Coordinates of C-alpha atoms in Angstrom, one line a residue:
X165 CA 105.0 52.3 -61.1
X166 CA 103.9 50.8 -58.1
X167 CA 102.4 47.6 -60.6
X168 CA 105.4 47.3 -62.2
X169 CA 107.6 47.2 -58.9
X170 CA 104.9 44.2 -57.9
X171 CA 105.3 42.6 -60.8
X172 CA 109.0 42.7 -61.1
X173 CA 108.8 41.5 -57.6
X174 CA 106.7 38.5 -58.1
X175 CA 109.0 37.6 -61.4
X176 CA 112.3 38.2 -59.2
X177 CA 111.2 35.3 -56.3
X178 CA 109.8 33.0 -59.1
X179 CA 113.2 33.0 -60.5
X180 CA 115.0 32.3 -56.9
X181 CA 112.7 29.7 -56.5
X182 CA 113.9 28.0 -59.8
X183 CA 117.4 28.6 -59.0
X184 CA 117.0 27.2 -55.3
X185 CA 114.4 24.2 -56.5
X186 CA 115.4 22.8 -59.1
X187 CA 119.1 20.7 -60.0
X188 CA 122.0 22.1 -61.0
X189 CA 122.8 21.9 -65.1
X190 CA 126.3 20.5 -66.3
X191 CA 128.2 21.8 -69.3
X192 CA 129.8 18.0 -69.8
X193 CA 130.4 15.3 -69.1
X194 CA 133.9 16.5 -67.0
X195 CA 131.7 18.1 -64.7
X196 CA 128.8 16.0 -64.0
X197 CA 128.0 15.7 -60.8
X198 CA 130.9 17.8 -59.6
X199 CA 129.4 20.9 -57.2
X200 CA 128.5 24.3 -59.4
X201 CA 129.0 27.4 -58.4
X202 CA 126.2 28.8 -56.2
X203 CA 123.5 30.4 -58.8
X204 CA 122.0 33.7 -57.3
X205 CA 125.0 35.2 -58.4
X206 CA 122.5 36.7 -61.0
X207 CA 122.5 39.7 -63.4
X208 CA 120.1 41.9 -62.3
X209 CA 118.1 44.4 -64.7
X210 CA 119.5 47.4 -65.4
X211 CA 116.2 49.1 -65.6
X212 CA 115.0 47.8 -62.0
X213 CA 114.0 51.1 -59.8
X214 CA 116.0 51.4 -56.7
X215 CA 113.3 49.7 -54.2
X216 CA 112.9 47.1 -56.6
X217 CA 116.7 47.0 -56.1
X218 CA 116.8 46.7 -52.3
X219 CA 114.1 44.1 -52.4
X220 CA 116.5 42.2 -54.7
X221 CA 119.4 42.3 -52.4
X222 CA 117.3 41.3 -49.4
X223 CA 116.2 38.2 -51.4
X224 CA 120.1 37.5 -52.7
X225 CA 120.7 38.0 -49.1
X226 CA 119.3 35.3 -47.6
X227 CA 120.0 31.8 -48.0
X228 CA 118.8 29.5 -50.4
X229 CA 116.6 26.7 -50.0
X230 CA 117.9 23.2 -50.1
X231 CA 116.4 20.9 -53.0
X232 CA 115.2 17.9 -51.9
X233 CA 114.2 15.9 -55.1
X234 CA 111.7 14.1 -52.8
X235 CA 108.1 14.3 -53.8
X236 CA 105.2 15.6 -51.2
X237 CA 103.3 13.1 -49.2
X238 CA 100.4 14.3 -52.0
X239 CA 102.8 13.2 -55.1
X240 CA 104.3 10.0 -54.5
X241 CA 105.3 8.0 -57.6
X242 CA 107.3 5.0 -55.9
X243 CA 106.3 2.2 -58.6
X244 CA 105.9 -1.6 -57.6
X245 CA 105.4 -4.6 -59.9
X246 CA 101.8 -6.5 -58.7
X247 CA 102.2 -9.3 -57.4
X248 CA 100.0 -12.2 -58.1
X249 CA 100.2 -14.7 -55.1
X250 CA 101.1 -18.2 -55.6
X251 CA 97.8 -20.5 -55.3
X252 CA 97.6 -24.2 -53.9
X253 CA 98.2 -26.4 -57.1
X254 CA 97.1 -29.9 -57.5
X255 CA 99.9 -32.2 -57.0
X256 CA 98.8 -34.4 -59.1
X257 CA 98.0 -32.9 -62.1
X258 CA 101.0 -30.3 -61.4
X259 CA 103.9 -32.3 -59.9
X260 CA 106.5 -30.1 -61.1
X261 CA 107.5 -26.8 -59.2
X262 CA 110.3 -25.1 -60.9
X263 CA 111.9 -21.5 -59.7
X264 CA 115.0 -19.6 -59.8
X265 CA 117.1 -18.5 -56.8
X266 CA 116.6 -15.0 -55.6
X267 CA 119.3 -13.8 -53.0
X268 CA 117.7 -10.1 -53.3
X269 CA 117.1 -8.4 -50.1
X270 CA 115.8 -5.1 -50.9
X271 CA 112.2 -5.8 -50.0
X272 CA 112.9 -6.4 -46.4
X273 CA 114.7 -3.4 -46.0
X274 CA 112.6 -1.2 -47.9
X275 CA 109.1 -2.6 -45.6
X276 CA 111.4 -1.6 -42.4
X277 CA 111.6 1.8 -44.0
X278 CA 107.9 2.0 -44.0
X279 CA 107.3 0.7 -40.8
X280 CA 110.1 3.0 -39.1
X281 CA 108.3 5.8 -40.5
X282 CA 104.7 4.6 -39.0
X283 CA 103.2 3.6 -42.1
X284 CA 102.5 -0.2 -43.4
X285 CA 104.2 -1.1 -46.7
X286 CA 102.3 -1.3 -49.7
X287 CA 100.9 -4.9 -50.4
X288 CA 103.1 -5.0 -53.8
X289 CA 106.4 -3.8 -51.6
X290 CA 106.4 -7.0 -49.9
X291 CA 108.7 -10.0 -51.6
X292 CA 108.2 -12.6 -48.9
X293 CA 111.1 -14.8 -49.9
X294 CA 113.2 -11.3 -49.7
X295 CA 112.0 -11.1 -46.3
X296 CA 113.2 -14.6 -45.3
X297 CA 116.3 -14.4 -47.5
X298 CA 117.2 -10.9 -45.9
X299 CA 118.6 -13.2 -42.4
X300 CA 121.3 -15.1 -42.3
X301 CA 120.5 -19.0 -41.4
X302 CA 122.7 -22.0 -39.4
X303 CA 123.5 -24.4 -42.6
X304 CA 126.4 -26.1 -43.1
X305 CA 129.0 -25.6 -45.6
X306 CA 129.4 -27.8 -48.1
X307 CA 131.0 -30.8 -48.0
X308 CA 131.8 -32.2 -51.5
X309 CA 132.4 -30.8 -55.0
X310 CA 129.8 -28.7 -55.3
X311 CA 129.9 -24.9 -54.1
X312 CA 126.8 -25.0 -51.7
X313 CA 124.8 -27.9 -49.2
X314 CA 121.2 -28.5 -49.5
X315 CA 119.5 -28.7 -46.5
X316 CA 115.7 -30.1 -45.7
X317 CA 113.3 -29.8 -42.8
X318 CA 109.6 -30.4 -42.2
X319 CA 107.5 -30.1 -39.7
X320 CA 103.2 -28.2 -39.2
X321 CA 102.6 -24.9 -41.1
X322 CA 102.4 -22.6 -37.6
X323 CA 99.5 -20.7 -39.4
X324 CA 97.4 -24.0 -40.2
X325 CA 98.6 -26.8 -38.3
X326 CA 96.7 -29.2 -40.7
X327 CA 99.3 -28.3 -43.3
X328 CA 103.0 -29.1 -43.3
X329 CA 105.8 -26.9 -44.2
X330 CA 109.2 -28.2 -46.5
X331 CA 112.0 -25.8 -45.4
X332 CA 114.7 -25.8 -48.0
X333 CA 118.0 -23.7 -47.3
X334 CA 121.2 -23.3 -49.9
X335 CA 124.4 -22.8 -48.1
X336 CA 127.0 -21.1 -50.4
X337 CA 130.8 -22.0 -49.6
X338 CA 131.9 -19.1 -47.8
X339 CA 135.6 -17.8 -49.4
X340 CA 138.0 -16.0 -46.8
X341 CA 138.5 -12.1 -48.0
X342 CA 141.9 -12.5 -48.9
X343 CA 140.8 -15.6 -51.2
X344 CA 138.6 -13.4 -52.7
X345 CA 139.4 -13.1 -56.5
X346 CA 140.2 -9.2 -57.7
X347 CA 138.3 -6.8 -58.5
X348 CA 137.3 -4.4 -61.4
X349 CA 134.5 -2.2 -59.9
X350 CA 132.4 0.7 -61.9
X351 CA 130.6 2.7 -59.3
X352 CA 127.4 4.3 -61.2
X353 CA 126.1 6.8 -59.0
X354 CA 123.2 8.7 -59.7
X355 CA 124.0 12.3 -58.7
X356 CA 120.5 13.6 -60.7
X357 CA 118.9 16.5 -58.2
X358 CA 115.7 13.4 -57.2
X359 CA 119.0 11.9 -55.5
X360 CA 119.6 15.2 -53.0
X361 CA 118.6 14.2 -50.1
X362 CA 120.1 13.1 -46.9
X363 CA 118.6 9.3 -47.3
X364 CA 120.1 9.1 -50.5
X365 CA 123.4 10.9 -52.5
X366 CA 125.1 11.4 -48.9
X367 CA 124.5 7.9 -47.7
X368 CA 125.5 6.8 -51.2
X369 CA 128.6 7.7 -50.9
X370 CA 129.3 7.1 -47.2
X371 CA 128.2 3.3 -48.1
X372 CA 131.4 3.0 -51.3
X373 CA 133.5 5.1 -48.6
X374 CA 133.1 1.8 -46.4
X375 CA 133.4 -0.4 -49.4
X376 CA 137.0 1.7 -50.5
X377 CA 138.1 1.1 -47.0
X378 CA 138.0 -3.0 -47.5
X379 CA 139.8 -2.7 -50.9
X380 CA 143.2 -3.8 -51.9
X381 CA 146.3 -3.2 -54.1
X382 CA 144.4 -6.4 -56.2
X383 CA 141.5 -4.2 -56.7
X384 CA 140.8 -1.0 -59.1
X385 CA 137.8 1.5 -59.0
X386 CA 136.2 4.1 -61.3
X387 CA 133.3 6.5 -60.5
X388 CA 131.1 7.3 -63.4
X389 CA 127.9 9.5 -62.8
X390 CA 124.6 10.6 -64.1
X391 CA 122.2 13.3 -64.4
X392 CA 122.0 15.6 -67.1
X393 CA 124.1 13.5 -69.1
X394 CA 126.7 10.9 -68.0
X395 CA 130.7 10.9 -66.9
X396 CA 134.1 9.7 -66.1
X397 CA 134.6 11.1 -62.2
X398 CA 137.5 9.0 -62.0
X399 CA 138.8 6.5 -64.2
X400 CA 139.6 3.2 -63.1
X401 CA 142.5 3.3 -59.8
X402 CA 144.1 1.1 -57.5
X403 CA 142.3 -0.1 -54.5
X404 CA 145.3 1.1 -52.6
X405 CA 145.3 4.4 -53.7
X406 CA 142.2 5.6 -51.4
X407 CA 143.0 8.8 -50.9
X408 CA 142.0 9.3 -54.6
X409 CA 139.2 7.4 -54.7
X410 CA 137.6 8.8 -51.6
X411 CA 138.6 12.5 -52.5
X412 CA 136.4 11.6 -55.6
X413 CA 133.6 10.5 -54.2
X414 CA 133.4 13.7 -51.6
X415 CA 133.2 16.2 -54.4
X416 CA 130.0 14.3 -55.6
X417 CA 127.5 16.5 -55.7
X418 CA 123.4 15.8 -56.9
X419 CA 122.0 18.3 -59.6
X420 CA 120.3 17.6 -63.2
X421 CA 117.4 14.9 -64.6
X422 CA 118.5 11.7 -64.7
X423 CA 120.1 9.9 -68.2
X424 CA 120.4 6.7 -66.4
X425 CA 120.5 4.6 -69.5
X426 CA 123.3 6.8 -70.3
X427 CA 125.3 6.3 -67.5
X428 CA 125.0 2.3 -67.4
X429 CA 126.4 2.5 -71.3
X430 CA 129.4 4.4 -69.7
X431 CA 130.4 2.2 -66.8
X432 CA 129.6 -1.1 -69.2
X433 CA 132.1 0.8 -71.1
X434 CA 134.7 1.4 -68.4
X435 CA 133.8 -1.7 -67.1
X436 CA 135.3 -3.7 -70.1
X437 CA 138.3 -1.4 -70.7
X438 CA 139.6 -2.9 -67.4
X439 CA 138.5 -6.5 -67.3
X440 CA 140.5 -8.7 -65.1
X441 CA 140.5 -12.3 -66.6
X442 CA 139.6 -14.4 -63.2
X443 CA 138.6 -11.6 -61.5
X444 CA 135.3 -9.9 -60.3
X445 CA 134.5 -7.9 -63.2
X446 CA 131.0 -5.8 -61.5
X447 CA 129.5 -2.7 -62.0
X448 CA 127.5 -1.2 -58.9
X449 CA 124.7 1.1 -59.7
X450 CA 123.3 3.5 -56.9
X451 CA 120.2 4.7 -57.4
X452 CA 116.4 5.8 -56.8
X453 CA 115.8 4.0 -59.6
X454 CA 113.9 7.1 -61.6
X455 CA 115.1 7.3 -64.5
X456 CA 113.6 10.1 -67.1
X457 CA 116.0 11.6 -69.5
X458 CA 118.3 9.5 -72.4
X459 CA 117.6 6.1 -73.5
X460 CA 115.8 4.8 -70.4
X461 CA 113.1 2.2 -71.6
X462 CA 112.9 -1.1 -70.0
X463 CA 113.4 -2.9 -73.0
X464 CA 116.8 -0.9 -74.0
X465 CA 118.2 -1.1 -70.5
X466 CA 117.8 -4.8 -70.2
X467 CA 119.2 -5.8 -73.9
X468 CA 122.1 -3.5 -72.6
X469 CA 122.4 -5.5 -69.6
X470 CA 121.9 -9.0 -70.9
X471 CA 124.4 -8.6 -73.6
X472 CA 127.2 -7.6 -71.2
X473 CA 126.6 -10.3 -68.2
X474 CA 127.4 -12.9 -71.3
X475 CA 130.6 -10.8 -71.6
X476 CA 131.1 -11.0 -67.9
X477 CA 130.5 -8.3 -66.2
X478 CA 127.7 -8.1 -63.8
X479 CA 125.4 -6.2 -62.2
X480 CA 124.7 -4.9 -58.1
X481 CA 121.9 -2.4 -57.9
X482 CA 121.3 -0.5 -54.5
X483 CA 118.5 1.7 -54.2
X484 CA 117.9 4.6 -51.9
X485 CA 115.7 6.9 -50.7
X486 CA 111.5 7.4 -50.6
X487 CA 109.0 9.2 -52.4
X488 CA 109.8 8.8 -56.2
X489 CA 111.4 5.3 -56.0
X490 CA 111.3 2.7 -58.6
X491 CA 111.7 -0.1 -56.8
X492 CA 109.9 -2.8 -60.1
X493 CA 112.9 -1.2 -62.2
X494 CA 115.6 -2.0 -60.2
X495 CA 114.5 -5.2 -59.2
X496 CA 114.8 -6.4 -62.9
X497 CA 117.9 -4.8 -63.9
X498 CA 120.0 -6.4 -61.6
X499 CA 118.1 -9.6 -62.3
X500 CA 119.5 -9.2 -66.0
X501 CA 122.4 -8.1 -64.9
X502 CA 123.7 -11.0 -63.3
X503 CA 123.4 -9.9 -59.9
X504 CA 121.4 -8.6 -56.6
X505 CA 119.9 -5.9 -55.6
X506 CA 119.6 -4.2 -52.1
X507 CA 117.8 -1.3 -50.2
X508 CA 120.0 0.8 -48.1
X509 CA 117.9 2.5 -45.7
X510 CA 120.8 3.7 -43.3
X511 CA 124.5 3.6 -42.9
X512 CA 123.9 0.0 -41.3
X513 CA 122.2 -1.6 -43.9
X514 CA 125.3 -0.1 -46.0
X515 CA 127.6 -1.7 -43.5
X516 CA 125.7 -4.8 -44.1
X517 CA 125.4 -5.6 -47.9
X518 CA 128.8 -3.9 -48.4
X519 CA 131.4 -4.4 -45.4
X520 CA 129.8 -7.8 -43.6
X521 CA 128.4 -9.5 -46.6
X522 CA 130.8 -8.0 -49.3
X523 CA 131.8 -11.4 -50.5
X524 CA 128.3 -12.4 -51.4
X525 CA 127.4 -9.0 -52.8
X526 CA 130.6 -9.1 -55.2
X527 CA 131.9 -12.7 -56.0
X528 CA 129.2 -14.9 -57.4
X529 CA 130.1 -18.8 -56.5
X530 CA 127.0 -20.2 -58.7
X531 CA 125.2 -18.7 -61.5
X532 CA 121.8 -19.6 -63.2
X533 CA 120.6 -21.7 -60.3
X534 CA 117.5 -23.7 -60.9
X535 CA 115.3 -25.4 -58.4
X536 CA 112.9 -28.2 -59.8
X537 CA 110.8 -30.4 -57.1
X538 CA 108.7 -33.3 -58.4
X539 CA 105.9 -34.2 -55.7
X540 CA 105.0 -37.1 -55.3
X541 CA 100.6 -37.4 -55.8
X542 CA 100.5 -40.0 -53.0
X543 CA 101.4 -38.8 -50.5
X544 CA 100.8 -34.5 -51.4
X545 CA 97.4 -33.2 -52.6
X546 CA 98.2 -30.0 -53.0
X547 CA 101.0 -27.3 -52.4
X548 CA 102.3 -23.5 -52.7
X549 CA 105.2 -22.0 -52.8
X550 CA 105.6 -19.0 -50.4
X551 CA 107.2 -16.0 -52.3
X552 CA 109.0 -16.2 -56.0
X553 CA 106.2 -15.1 -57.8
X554 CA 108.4 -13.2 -60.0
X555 CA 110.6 -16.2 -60.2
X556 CA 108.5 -19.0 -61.5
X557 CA 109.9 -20.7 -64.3
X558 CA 108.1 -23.2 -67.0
X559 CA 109.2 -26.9 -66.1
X560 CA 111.1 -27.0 -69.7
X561 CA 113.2 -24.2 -68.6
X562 CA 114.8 -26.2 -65.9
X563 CA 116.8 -28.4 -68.9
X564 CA 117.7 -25.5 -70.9
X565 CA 120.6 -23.8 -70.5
X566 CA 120.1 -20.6 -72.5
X567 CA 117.3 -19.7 -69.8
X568 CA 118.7 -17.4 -67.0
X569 CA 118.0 -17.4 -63.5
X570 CA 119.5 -16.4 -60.2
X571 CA 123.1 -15.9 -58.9
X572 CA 124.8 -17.4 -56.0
X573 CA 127.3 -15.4 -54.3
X574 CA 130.0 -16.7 -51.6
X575 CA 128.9 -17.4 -48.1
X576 CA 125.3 -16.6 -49.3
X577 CA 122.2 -18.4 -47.9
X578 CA 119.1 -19.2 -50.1
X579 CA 116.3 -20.1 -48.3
X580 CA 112.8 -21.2 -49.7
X581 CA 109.3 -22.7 -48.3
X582 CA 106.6 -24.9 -48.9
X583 CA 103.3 -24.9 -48.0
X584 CA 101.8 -29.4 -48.7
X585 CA 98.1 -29.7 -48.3
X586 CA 99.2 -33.6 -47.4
X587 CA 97.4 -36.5 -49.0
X588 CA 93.6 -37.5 -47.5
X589 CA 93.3 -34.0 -45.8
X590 CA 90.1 -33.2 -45.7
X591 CA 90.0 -30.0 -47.3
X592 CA 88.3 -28.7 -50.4
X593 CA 90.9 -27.9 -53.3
X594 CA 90.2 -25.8 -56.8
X595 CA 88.7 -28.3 -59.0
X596 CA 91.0 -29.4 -62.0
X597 CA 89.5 -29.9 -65.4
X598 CA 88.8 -33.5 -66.6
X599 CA 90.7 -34.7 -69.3
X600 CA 89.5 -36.0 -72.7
X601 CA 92.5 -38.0 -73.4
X602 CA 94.5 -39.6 -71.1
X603 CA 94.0 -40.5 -67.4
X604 CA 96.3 -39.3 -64.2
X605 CA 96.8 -41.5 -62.0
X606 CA 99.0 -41.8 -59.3
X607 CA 101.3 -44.9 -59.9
X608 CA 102.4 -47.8 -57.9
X609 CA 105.7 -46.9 -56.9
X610 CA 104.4 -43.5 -56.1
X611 CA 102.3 -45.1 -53.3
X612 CA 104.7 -47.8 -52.5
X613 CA 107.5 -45.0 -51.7
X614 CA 108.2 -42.9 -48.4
X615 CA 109.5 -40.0 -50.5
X616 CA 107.2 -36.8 -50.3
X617 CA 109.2 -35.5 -53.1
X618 CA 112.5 -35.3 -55.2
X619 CA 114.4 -32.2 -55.2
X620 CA 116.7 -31.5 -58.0
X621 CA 118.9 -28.2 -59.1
X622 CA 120.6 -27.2 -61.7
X623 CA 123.8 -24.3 -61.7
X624 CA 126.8 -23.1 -63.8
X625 CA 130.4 -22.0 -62.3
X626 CA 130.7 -18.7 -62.9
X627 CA 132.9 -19.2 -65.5
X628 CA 131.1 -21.8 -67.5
X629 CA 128.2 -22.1 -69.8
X630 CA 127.1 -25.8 -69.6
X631 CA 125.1 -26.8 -66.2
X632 CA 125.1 -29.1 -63.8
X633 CA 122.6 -31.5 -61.9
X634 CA 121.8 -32.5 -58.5
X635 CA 119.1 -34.4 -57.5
X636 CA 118.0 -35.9 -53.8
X637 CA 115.0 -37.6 -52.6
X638 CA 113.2 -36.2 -49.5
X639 CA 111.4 -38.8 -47.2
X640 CA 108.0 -37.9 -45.5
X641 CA 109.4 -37.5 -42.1
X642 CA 108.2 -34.4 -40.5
X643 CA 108.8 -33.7 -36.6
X644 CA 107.0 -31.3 -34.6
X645 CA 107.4 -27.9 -34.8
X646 CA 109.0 -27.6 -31.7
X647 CA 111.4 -29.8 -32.4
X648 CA 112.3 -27.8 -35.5
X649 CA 115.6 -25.8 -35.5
X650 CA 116.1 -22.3 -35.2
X651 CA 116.1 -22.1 -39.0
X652 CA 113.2 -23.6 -39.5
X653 CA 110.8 -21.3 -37.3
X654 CA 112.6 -18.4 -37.9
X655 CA 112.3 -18.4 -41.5
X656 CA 108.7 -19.9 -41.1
X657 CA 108.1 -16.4 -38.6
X658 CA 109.1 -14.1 -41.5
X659 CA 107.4 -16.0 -44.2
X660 CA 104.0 -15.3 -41.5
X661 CA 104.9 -11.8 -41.4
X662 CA 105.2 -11.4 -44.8
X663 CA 101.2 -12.6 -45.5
X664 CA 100.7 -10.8 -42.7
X665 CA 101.5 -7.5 -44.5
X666 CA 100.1 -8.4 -47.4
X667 CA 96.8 -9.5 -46.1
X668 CA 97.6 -12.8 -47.5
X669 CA 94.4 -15.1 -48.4
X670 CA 96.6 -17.7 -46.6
X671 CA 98.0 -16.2 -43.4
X672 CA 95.7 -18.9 -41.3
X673 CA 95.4 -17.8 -38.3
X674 CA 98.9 -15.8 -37.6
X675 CA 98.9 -13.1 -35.5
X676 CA 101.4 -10.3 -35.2
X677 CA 101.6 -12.1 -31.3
X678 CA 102.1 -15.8 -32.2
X679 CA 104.4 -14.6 -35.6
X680 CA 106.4 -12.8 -33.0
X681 CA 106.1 -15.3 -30.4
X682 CA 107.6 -18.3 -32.6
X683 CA 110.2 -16.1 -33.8
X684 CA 111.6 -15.3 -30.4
X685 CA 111.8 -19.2 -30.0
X686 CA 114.4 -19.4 -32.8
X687 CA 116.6 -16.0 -32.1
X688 CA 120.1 -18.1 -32.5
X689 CA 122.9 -16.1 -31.3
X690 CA 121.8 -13.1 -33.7
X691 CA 125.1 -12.1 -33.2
X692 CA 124.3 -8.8 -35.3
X693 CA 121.2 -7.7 -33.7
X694 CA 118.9 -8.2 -37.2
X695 CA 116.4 -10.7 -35.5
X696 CA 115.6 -8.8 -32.1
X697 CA 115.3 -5.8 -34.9
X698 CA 112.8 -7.9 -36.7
X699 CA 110.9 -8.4 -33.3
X700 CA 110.7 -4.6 -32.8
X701 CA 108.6 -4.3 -36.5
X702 CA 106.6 -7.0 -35.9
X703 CA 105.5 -5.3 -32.7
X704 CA 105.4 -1.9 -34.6
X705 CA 103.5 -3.5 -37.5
X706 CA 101.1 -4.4 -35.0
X707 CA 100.7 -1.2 -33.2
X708 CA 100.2 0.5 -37.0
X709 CA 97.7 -1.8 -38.0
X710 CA 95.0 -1.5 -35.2

C-alpha cells in the first residue's frame, strides 16, 4: 500500500508540473490567446486512499508555478545568421560597390540587452550598420523633388589614421503626423506559452497600447494571434474606438506552440479585406521569432511574404525577449516583407520605434533603394564597406528593377561608411589574379580628375514599380577629423564599437576609451538621452571584457 501511495504521489506532482509548465491548449480559433480557465481543477481518482487524498489537496492548494517559456542559461537556442565581414577590395579591379539600404535597428538594441545583463553579445548578434543606423543624425531635409538629401563627409579612419573614412547619410523627408496617410493595421501577436514572460507578451502589448493611443478616426486595427493555431481577436475597428481595441489587447493571454506561418496567412488575409487605396496598408508581427508548429519553413514564409508586399501590404517585425530568440528569422521576414524590423528590450525602446519614430516605422517614403559607388583607381587602392554584409547586391542588380532591396520610411535617416586604403599607401593589399585577356588600367581621365568616386542610387515611390536615378560626384576633399561634424564622429564611434564587439580583424587600434572618447566629442543635443546611453555600454562593454 505504502508503494502504491508513493507512486500515485510521484504521478499526481508530475501532472501539476505539466499543468503548471507547459501552455495552455485552445479549442479554436475564437479563443486563441484568450486566458483559460485555471487547470488544477482536476478530476481526481476515485480509487485514491484518503492520505493519498490529503496530499492531493495540499498540492491543489498551493499555487501554481508561472510558465516562463524561457529556456535555462544551459539551453539557449537564440539563432544568428554568420556573418562574413566585408574584406578590403581592390579598387581597381572592383570599382563597383553596390548595396541596399537597411533602416533595421534591432541589432543595437538587442547587444544593449546583452550588455545590460553583464554579458557581451555574440559576434553574429552584432549588425554594425544597425548599430550606427539605430541613432538619429543632423542631415538636412531635402530640398528638391526627390524624397530624401544625400549627404557626404570625409575625413582619417579614427582606428587607422593612414586610412580615410567616406561618411554617407540619407535624410528621408519627414511628413507631419496629421499628413500622415491612413492606416490599415494587422497586429500579429504571438501569444504561444515561449512568449510568457514579462520581457515579452506583457511588453507586447503595452508597446500597441502606446501605438492605439496615437491612432485616429482615419485609422482601423485588427488583432489576430498565434499559438496553437491562429485567430481573429478583433476584427478590423476604428482608430477612434480605443476602448475596444485596448480591451482586446488586455485579455491577451500566452499559452500553446507556436503556428506562426499560420497566423501571418491570417493577418495577410485580414490585411487585404480592408485595404485602404493611398493608405498605409501594414501588418505588424510581434514576436520571439520561434516558430515550430504549422507551415513555418523559411522558404513558405518568405514566398508568402513576397507575394503580398507586391500587393501592397507590408511588413514590421518586432522581436522580444531572450533565451529561444530567432533573431536570423525575423531579420529576413521583414526584409521580404517590405519593411523593418526592431528589438524591443523595454517599454522605451517601445516608446521609441512606435510613438517617437512611428512615421518611419509605418509610412515608407522610398522603396527598393539602391546604393551603387564607382571608385575611382587613381586616387583609391583599396576599400570596405563597414556593415551590410547581408545587404550586398551584384553590380547588375543595381539596373534591374525586379531585384528588391530596402525601404525608406518618413523622417528616416540611413547612414553608411567607408573605409579607402587611398592611392600610393604603402600598405600590402590581397593580391588579385593576373588576367589572361585583357589589361586594367587606370585611365586618363581617372587620374586627370579630383573625384574619389561617383555615388549613384536608385528608388521607387511607394506606389510605383519603375525606378529612379541619382547620381553625384564626390571630390577628394577630406578635412581633419576634428573638423568633422557631430555626424561624422559619432557614427564613425559606433561603427568602432561595433568591430570592437566583434573582435573585428580591422578595429586598428580602437579602444573602448578612445571609441568612447571621440563619441563624447560629437554628443549633439541628444535631446533623447540615446547617445549618453551609448556611452554607458561602451564603458560597460569595457568593464565585461577585461
Amino acid at each position: 500500500m505504502r508503494t502504491r501511495a508513493i507512486a500515485n504521489r510521484v504521478f499526481l506532482a508530475i501532472v501539476v508540473f505539466i499543468f503548471a509548465g507547459c501552455a495552455f491548449g485552445f479549442g479554436g480559433q475564437e479563443d486563441v490567446g484568450i486566458a483559460p480557465e485555471n487547470p488544477i481543477n482536476m478530476v481526481l481518482s476515485e480509487e485514491a486512499a484518503p492520505a493519498e487524498m490529503a496530499f492531493e489537496a495540499e498540492i491543489a492548494a498551493q499555487p501554481l508555478p508561472q510558465a516562463t517559456g524561457e529556456p535555462s542559461d544551459d539551453f539557449n537556442t537564440e539563432e544568428y545568421d554568420r556573418i562574413y565581414e566585408n574584406q578590403f577590395l581592390d579598387a581597381l579591379s572592383n570599382p563597383l560597390s553596390t548595396v541596399s539600404i537597411d533602416v533595421d535597428t534591432a541589432s543595437y538594441s538587442n547587444a544593449r540587452r546583452f550588455i545590460n545583463d553583464s554579458n557581451l553579445p555574440p559576434a553574429d548578434a552584432v549588425r554594425i550598420e544597425e548599430f550606427i543606423n539605430y541613432f538619429n543624425y543632423d542631415y538636412p531635409q531635402p530640398a528638391d523633388e526627390h524624397p530624401f538629401s544625400i549627404n557626404v563627409e570625409i575625413s582619417e579612419a579614427p582606428w587607422n589614421r593612414d586610412h580615410q573614412l567616406v561618411h554617407f547619410g540619407l535624410q528621408g523627408l519627414d511628413v507631419p503626423k496629421d499628413e500622415l496617410p491612413p492606416s490599415n493595421l494587422v497586429f500579429l501577436m504571438d501569444v504561444s506559452g515561449s512568449m510568457n514572460n514579462p520581457s515579452k507578451l506583457p511588453l507586447v502589448k503595452r508597446g500597441f497600447q502606446l501605438l492605439v493611443d496615437q491612432m485616429d478616426e482615419r485609422d482601423s486595427v485588427a488583432i489576430v494571434v498565434y499559438a496553437g493555431s491562429a485567430g481573429l481577436v478583433l476584427p478590423s475597428t476604428n482608430g477612434h474606438n480605443k476602448a475596444v481595441i485596448l480591451e482586446a489587447l488586455e485579455k491577451l493571454e500566452a499559452g500553446g506552440s507556436t503556428a506562426g506561418g499560420e497566423g501571418i496567412e491570417l493577418a495577410y488575409r485580414v490585411a487585404q479585406e480592408n485595404f485602404i487605396e493611398g493608405g498605409n496598408n501594414r501588418v505588424i508581427l510581434a514576436t520571439d521569432g520561434d516558430f515550430n508548429v504549422g507551415p513555418s519553413s523559411d522558404g513558405e514564409l518568405i514566398r508568402l511574404i513576397e507575394e503580398k508586399r507586391e500587393e501592397g501590404v507590408f511588413l514590421t517585425v518586432l522581436g522580444f525577449g531572450s533565451g529561444n530568440y530567432k533573431d536570423s528569422k525575423m531579420e529576413q521576414l521583414a526584409d521580404k516583407g517590405n519593411g523593418n524590423y526592431a528589438y524591443l528590450d523595454s517599454i522605451r525602446e517601445a516608446n521609441k520605434v512606435l510613438v517617437s519614430e512611428m512615421a518611419g516605422t509605418l509610412l515608407t517614403i522610398a522603396k527598393d533603394v539602391k546604393v551603387q559607388i564607382e571608385f575611382n583607381p587613381a586616387k583609391v587602392d583599396a576599400y570596405r564597406l563597414i556593415g551590410y554584409e547581408n545587404r550586398l547586391l551584384a553590380k547588375e542588380d543595381f539596373d534591374d528593377d525586379t531585384k528588391d532591396a530596402g525601404e525608406l520610411g518618413a523622417g528616416t535617416a540611413v547612414t553608411f561608411l567607408y573605409e579607402i586604403i587611398p592611392a600610393g599607401a604603402d600598405e600590402a593589399l590581397r593580391p588579385t589574379p593576373d588576367l589572361k585577356y585583357q589589361d586594367t588600367e587606370v585611365s586618363e581621365e581617372a587620374q586627370q580628375t579630383d573625384e574619389l568616386l561617383t555615388l549613384k542610387l536608385r528608388y521607387k515611390r511607394p506606389d510605383e514599380d519603375e525606378s529612379i536615378l541619382m547620381a553625384q560626384p564626390v571630390l577628394d576633399e577630406a578635412i581633419p577629423l576634428d573638423q568633422t561634424s557631430d555626424n561624422f564622429r559619432f557614427s564613425a564611434a559606433v561603427a568602432g564599437f561595433g568591430m570592437l564587439l566583434r573582435d573585428s580583424a580591422f578595429k586598428g587600434n580602437a579602444t573602448y576609451e578612445n571609441i568612447r572618447e571621440l563619441a563624447r566629442s560629437a554628443m549633439g543635443e541628444d535631446e533623447t538621452g540615446y547617445r549618453l546611453e551609448f556611452l554607458q555600454l561602451v564603458e560597460s562593454a569595457k568593464l565585461l571584457g577585461g
